Short mmCIF file of C-alpha atoms in Angstrom, two decimals:
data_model
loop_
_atom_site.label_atom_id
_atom_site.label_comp_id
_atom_site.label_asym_id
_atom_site.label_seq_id
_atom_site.Cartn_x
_atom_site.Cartn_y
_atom_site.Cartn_z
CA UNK S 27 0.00 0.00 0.00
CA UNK S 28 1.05 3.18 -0.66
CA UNK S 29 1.74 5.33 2.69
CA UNK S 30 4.27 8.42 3.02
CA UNK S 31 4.87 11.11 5.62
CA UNK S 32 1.72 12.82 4.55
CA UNK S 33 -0.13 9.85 5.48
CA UNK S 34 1.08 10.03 9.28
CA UNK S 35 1.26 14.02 9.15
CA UNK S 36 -2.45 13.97 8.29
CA UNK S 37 -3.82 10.85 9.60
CA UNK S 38 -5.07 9.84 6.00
CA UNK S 39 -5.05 6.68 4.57
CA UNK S 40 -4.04 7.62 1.04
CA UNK S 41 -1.50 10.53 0.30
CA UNK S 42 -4.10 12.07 -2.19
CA UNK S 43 -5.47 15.51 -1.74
CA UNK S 44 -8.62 16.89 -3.61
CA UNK S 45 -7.62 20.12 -5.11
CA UNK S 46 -9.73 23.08 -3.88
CA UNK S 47 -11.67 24.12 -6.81
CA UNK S 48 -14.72 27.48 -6.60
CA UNK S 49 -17.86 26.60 -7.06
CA UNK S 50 -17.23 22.82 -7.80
CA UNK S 51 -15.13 21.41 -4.25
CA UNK S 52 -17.87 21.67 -1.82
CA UNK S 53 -18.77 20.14 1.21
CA UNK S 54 -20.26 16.79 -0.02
CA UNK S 55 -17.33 15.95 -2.43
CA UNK S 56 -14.63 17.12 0.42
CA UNK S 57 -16.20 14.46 2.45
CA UNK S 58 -16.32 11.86 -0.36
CA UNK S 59 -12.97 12.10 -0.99
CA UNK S 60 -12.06 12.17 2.77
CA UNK S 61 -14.29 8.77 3.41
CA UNK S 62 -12.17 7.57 0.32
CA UNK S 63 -8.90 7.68 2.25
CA UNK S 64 -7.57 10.53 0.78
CA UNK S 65 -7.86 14.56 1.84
CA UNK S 66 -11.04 16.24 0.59
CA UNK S 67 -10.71 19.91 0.20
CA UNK S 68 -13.63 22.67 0.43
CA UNK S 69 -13.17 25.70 -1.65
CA UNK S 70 -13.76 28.88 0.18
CA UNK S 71 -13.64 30.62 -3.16
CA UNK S 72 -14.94 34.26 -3.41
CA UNK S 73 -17.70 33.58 -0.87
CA UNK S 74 -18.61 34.85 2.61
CA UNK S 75 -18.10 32.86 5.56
CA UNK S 76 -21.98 31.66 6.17
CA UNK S 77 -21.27 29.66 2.82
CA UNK S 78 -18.28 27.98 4.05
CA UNK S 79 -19.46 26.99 7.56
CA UNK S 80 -22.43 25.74 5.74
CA UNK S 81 -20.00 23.28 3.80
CA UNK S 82 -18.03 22.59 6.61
CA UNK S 83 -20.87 21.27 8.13
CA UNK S 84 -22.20 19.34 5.44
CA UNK S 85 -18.54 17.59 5.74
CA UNK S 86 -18.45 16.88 9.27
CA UNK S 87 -22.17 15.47 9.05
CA UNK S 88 -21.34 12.98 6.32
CA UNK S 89 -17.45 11.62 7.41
CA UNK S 90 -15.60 11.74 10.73
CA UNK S 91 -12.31 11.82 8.80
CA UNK S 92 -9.61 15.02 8.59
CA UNK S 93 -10.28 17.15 5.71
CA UNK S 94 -9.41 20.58 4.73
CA UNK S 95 -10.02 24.02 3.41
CA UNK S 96 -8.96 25.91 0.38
CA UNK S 97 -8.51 29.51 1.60
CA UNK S 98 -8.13 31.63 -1.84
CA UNK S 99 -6.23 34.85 -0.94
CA UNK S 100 -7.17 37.23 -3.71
CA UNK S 101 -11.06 36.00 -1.80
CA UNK S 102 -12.82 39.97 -1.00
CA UNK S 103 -14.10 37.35 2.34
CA UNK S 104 -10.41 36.07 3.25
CA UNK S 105 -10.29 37.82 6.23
CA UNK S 106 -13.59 36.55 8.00
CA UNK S 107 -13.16 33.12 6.16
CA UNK S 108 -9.42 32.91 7.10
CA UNK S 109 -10.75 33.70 11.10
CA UNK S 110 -13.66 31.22 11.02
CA UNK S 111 -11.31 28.16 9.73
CA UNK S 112 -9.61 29.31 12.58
CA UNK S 113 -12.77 29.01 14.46
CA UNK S 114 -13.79 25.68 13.19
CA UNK S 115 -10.62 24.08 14.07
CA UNK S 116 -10.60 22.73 10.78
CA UNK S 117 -8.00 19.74 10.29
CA UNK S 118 -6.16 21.30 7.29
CA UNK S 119 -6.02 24.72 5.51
CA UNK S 120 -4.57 25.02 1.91
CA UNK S 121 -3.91 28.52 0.39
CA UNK S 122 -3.69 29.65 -3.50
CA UNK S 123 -3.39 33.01 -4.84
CA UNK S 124 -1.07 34.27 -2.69
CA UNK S 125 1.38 34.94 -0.03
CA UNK S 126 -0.97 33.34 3.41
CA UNK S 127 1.89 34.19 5.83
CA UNK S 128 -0.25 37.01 7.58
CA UNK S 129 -3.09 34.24 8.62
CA UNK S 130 -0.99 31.61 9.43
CA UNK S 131 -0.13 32.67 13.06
CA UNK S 132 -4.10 32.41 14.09
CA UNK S 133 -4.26 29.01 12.18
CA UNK S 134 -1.43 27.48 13.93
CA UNK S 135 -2.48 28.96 17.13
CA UNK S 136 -5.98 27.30 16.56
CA UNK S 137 -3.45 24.05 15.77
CA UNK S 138 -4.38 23.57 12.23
CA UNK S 139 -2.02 21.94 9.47
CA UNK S 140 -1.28 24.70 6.95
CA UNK S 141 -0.28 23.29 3.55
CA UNK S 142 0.15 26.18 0.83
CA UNK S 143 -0.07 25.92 -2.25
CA UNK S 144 2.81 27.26 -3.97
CA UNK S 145 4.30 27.80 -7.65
CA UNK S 146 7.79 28.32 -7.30
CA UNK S 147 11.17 28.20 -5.23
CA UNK S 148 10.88 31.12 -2.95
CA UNK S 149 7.06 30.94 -2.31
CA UNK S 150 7.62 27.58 -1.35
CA UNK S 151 10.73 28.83 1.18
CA UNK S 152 8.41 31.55 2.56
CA UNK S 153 5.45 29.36 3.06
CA UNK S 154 8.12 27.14 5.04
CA UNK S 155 9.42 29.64 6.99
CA UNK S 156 6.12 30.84 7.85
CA UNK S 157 5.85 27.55 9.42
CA UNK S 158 3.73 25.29 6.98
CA UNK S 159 3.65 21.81 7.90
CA UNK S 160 4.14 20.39 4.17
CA UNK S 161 3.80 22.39 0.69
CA UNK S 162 1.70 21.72 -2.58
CA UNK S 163 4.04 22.29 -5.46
CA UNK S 164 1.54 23.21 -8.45
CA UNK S 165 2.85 23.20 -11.95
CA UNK S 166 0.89 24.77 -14.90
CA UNK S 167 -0.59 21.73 -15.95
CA UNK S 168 -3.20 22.75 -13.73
CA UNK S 169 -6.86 24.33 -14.23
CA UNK S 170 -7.26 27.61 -12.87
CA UNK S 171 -5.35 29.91 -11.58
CA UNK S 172 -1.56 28.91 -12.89
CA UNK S 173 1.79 29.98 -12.33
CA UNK S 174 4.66 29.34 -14.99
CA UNK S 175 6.97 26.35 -14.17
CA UNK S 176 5.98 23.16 -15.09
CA UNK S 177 5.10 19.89 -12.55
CA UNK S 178 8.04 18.28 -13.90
CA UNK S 179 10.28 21.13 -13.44
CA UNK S 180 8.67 22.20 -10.03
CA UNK S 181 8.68 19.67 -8.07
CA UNK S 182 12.40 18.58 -8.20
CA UNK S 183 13.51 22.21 -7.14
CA UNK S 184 10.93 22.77 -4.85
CA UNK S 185 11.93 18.96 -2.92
CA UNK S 186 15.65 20.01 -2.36
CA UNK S 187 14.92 24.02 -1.19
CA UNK S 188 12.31 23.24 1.51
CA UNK S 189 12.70 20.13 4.55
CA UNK S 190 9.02 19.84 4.98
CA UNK S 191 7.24 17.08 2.48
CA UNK S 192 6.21 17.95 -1.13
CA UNK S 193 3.32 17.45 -2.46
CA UNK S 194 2.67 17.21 -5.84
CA UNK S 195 -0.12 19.29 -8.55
CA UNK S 196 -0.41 19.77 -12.39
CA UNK S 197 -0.98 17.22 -14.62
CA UNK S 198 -1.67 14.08 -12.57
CA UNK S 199 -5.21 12.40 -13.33
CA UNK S 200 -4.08 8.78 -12.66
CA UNK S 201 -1.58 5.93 -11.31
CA UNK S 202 1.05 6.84 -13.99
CA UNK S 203 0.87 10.87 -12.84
CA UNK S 204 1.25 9.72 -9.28
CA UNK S 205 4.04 7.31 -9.81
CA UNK S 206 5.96 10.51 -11.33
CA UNK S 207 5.92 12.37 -8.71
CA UNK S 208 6.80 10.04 -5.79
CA UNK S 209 9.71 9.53 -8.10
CA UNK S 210 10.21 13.62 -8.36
CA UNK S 211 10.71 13.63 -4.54
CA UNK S 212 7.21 14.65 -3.68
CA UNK S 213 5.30 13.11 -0.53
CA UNK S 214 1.89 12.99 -2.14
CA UNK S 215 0.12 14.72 -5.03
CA UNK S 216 -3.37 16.96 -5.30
CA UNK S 217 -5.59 15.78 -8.23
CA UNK S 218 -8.74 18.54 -9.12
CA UNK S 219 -9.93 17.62 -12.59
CA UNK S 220 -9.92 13.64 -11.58
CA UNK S 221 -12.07 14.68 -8.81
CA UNK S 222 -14.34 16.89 -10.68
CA UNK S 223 -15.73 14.15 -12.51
CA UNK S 224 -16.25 11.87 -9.33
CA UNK S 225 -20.13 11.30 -8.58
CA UNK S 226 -20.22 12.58 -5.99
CA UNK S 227 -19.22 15.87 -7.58
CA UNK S 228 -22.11 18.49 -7.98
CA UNK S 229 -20.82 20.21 -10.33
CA UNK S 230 -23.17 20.95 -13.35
CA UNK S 231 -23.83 17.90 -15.51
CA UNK S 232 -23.06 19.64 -18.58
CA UNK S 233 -19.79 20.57 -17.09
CA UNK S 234 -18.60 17.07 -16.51
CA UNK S 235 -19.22 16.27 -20.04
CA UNK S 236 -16.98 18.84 -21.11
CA UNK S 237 -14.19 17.66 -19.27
CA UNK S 238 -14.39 13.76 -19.89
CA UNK S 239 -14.96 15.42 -23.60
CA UNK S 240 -12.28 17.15 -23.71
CA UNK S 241 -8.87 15.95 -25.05
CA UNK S 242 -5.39 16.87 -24.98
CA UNK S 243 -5.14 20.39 -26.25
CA UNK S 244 -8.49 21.31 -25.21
CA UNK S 245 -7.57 23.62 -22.75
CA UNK S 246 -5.74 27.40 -22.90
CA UNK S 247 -4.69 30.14 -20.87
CA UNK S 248 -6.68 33.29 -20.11
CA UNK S 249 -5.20 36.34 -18.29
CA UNK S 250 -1.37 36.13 -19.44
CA UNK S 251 -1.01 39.42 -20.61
CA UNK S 252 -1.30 41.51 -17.49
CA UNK S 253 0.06 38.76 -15.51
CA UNK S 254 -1.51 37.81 -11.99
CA UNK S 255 -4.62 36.03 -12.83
CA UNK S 256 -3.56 33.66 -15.27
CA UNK S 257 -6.31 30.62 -15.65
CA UNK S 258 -6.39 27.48 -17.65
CA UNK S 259 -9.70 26.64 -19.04
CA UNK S 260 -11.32 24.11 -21.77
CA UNK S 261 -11.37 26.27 -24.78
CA UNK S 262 -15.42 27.48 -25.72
CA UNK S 263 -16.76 30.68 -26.72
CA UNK S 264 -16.08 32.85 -23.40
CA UNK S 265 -12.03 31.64 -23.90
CA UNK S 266 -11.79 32.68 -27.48
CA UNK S 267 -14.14 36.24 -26.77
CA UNK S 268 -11.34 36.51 -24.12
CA UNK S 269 -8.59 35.83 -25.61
CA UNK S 270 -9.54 38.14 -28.62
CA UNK S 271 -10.29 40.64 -25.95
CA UNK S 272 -7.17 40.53 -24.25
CA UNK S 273 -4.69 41.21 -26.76
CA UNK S 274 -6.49 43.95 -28.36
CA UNK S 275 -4.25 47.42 -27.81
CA UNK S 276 -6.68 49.57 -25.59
CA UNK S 277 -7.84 46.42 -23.48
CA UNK S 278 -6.71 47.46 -19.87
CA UNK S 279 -5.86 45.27 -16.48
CA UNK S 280 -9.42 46.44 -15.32
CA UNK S 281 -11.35 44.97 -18.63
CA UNK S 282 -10.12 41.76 -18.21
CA UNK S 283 -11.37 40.99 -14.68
CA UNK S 284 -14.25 42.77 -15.83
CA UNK S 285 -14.67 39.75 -18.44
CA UNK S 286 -14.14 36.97 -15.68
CA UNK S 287 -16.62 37.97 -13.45
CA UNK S 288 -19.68 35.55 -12.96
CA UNK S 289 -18.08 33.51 -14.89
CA UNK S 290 -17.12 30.45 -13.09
CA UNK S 291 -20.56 30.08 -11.65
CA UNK S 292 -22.10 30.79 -15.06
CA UNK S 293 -20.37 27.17 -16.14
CA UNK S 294 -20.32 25.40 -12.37
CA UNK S 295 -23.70 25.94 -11.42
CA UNK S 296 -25.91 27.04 -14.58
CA UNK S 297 -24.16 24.78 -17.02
CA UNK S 298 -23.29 27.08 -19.63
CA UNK S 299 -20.41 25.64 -21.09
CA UNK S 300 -20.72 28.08 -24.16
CA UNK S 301 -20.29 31.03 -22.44
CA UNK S 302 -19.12 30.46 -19.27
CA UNK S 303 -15.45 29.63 -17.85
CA UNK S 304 -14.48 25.96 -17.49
CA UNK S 305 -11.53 25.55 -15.50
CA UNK S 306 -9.86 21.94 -15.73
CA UNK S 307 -6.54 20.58 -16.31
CA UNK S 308 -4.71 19.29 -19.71
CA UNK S 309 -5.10 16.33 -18.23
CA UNK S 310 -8.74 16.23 -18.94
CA UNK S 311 -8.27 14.42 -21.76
CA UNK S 312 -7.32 11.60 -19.36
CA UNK S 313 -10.51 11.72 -17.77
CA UNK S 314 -12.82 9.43 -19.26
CA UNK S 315 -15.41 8.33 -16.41
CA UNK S 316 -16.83 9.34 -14.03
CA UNK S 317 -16.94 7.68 -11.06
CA UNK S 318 -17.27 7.50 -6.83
CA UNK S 319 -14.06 9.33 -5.10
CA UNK S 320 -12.78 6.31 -3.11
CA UNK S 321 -13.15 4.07 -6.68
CA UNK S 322 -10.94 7.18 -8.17
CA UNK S 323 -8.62 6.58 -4.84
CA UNK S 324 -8.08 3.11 -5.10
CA UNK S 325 -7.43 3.04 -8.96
CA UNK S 326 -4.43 5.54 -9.12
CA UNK S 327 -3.18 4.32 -5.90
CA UNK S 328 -3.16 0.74 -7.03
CA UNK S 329 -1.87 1.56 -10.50
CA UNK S 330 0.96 3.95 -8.95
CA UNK S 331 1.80 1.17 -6.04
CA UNK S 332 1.92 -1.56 -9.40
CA UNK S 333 4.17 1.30 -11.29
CA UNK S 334 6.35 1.73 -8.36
CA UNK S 335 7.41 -2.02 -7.65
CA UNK S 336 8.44 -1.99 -10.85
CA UNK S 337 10.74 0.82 -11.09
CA UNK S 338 13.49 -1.65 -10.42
CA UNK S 339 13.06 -3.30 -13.74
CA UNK S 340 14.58 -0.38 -15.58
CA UNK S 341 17.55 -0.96 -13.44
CA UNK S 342 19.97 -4.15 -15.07
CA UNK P 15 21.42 53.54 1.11
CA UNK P 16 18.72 51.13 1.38
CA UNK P 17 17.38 52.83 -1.97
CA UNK P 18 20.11 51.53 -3.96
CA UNK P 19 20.21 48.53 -2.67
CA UNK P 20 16.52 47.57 -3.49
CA UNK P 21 17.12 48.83 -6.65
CA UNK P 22 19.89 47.04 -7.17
CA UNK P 23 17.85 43.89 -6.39
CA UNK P 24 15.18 45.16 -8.13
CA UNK P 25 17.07 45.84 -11.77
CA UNK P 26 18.10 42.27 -11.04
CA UNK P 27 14.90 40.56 -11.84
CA UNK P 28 13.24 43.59 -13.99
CA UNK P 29 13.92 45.07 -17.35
CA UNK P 30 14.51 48.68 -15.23
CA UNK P 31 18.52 49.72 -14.82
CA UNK P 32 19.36 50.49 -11.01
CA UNK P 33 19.57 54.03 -12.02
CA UNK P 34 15.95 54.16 -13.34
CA UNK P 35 14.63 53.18 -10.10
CA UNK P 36 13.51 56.22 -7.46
CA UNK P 37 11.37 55.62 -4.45
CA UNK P 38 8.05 56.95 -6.82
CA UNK P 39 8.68 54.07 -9.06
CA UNK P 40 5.50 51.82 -8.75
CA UNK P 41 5.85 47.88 -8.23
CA UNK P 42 2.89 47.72 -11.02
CA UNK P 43 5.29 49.85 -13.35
CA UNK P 44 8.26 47.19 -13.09
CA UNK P 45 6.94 44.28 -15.33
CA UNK P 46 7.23 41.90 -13.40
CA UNK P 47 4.81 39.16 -11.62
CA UNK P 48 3.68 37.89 -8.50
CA UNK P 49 5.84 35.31 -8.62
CA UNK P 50 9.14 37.96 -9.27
CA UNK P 51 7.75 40.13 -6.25
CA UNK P 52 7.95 37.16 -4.39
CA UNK P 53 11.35 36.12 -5.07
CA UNK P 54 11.93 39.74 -4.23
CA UNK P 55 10.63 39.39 -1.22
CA UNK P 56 12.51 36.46 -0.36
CA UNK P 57 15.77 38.40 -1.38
CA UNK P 58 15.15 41.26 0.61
CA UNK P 59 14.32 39.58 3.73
CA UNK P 60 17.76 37.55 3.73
CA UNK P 61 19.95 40.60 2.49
CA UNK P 62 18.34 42.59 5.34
CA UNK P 63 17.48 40.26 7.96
CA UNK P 64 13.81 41.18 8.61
CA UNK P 65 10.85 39.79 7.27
CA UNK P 66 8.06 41.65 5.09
CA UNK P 67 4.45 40.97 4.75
CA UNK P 68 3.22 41.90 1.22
CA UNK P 69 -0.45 42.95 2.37
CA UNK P 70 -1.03 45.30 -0.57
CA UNK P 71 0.59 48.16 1.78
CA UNK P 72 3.65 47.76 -0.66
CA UNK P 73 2.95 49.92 -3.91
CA UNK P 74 6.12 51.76 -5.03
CA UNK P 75 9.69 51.31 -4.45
CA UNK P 76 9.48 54.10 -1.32
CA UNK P 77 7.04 52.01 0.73
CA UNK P 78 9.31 49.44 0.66
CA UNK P 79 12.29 51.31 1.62
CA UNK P 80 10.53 53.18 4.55
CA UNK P 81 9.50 49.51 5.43
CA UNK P 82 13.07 48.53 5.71
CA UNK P 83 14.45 51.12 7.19
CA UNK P 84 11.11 50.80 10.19
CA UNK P 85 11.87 47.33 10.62
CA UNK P 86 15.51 47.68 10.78
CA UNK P 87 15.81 50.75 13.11
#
């Protein structure tokens, strides 16, 4: 079976984390993914904190097991949501967007494990110093918001600046992905798209076909030109309007988020997979079927344990 | 003293010469990301020993010198 530090840091079976992803990770799939043996992450998104301790209710009501939160930084709420985790003792919090160092003192204090996620060298080194129990090491492969180095290229440098465990994000949907990164030095790995197809998911339907749909180069990048809020989505009409949007010589910073807004929930929760924003990995044309969270657990940990007995082969 | 010392860090990871850089110059103005002010970050809290928190209270080149020079006084 496949067990690592994260395993015993955590108290999880599995060293799998759900990735925290707005409007799609709520409470119900956190706690799927939890019962499943791995780490099942709420999204505190852009919303208040009456939305959140409403999910992290609906967790603790449906699994006994550790899970955690997804605090996102650039949130207008992360102040109140950053004190209620606090509040709610919750077992884990992970951060994107950002630099969380000014929160983490009341989340240790309120002994929480603090795992950021982080997309490069020096965030990782800050988030360490900060005293973060383990960080998530995302490479662009990723859906939504996206720095620039790669998994592969992450992961390694990330491993040999920082003493706490590595976990891996980017570009992993299955046994193979997983098998990488153990190999890359990381602890564990965070899967979103793999989990945004589970059934538990409740995600709009018509969002989940888009994604087990989609193939390799289905997805782009939105936002690159001012830098700051770049996103990886499954190419549709909003992406292209965008994109033509973006590049256009009097577009400003301001225009762009302009474009973004509502449009995450127009494709999460109304289904509008024309017009609204569909963030998922390039590994979504990996994902095929959908299926329960713990089956999704115990297929790419068995493939990656089968993978990693047999590393020795390539050795004569 | 401080001054050209962040700008020397600054010119390091920006397209801006040290010489370009005064204490108006705006962090939005350099071209760089969130990822480079990080790293910057980083940089300036081991060359000067203290540690910064970028809250959004960090807009031009001057705040962060008159940080600097608070935190190291």
């Amino acid at each position: 079976m496949i067990s690592s530090q994260i395993c015993d840091l955590l108290g999880i079976r599995y060293p799998i984390f759900q990735g925290g992803m707005a409007w799609i990770s709520d409470g119900k799939l956190a706690a799927a993914v939890s019962e499943g043996g791995g780490l099942g992450i709420i999204s505190a998104m852009n919303a208040d904190k009456n939305y959140l301790r409403e999910q992290i209710r609906t967790a603790r009501n449906l699994t006994d097991k550790p899970f955690g939160v997804n605090i996102m930084l650039m949130s207008p709420h992360v102040a109140e949501v950053a004190a209620l985790v606090a509040e709610e003792k919750v077992a884990v919090v992970t951060t994107g967007a950002g630099r969380p160092t000014q929160y983490m003192p009341q989340w240790l204090e309120a002994g929480i494990t603090v795992i950021p996620v982080v997309a490069s060298v020096a965030m990782a080194k800050m988030a360490q110093d900060a005293g973060a129990a383990a960080v998530i090491a995302e490479g662009q492969e990723s859906g939504g918001h996206i720095g620039e180095l790669t998994t592969m290229a992450i992961v390694p440098q990330v491993c040999d600046a920082v003493s706490i465990p590595v976990l891996a994000a980017g570009g992993i949907a299955d046994g193979r992905g997983m098998a990488a990164a153990m190999m890359l030095g990381a602890q564990g790995v965070q899967m979103g798209t793999r989990f945004l197809v589970a059934c538990e998911c409740s995600v709009h339907p018509a969002y989940k076909q888009a994604v087990l749909k989609a193939g390799d180069i289905s997805t782009v990048t939105t936002g690159r030109r001012f830098g700051g809020n770049t996103c990886r989505c499954i190419k549709n009409t909003f992406t292209r309007n965008f994109l033509k949007t973006e590049y256009l010589p009097e577009t400003t910073a301001e225009d762009i988020a302009e474009l973004g807004v509502g449009s995450l929930r127009r494709a999460a929760i109304e289904g509008d997979v024309k017009n609204g924003c569909l963030l998922a990995g390039q590994i979504s044309g990996l994902v095929r079927e959908e299926m329960p969270a713990a089956e999704i657990i115990r297929q790419v940990t068995e493939e990656a344990e089968i993978l990693l007995k047999g590393a020795s082969l390539w050795v004569k | 003293m401080t001054l050209e010392k962040v700008a020397e860090m600054i010119s390091e990871i920006s397209d801006m010469e040290a010489s370009e850089i005064t204490t108006e110059t705006a962090l939005s103005d350099l071209g760089i990301d969130s990822l480079d002010i990080a790293e910057l970050v980083l940089n300036l809290e081991n060359e000067f020993g203290v540690k910064l928190e970028m809250d959004g209270s960090l807009k031009t080149v001057g705040d962060i010198v008159a940080k600097l020079d608070a935190l190291k006084a």
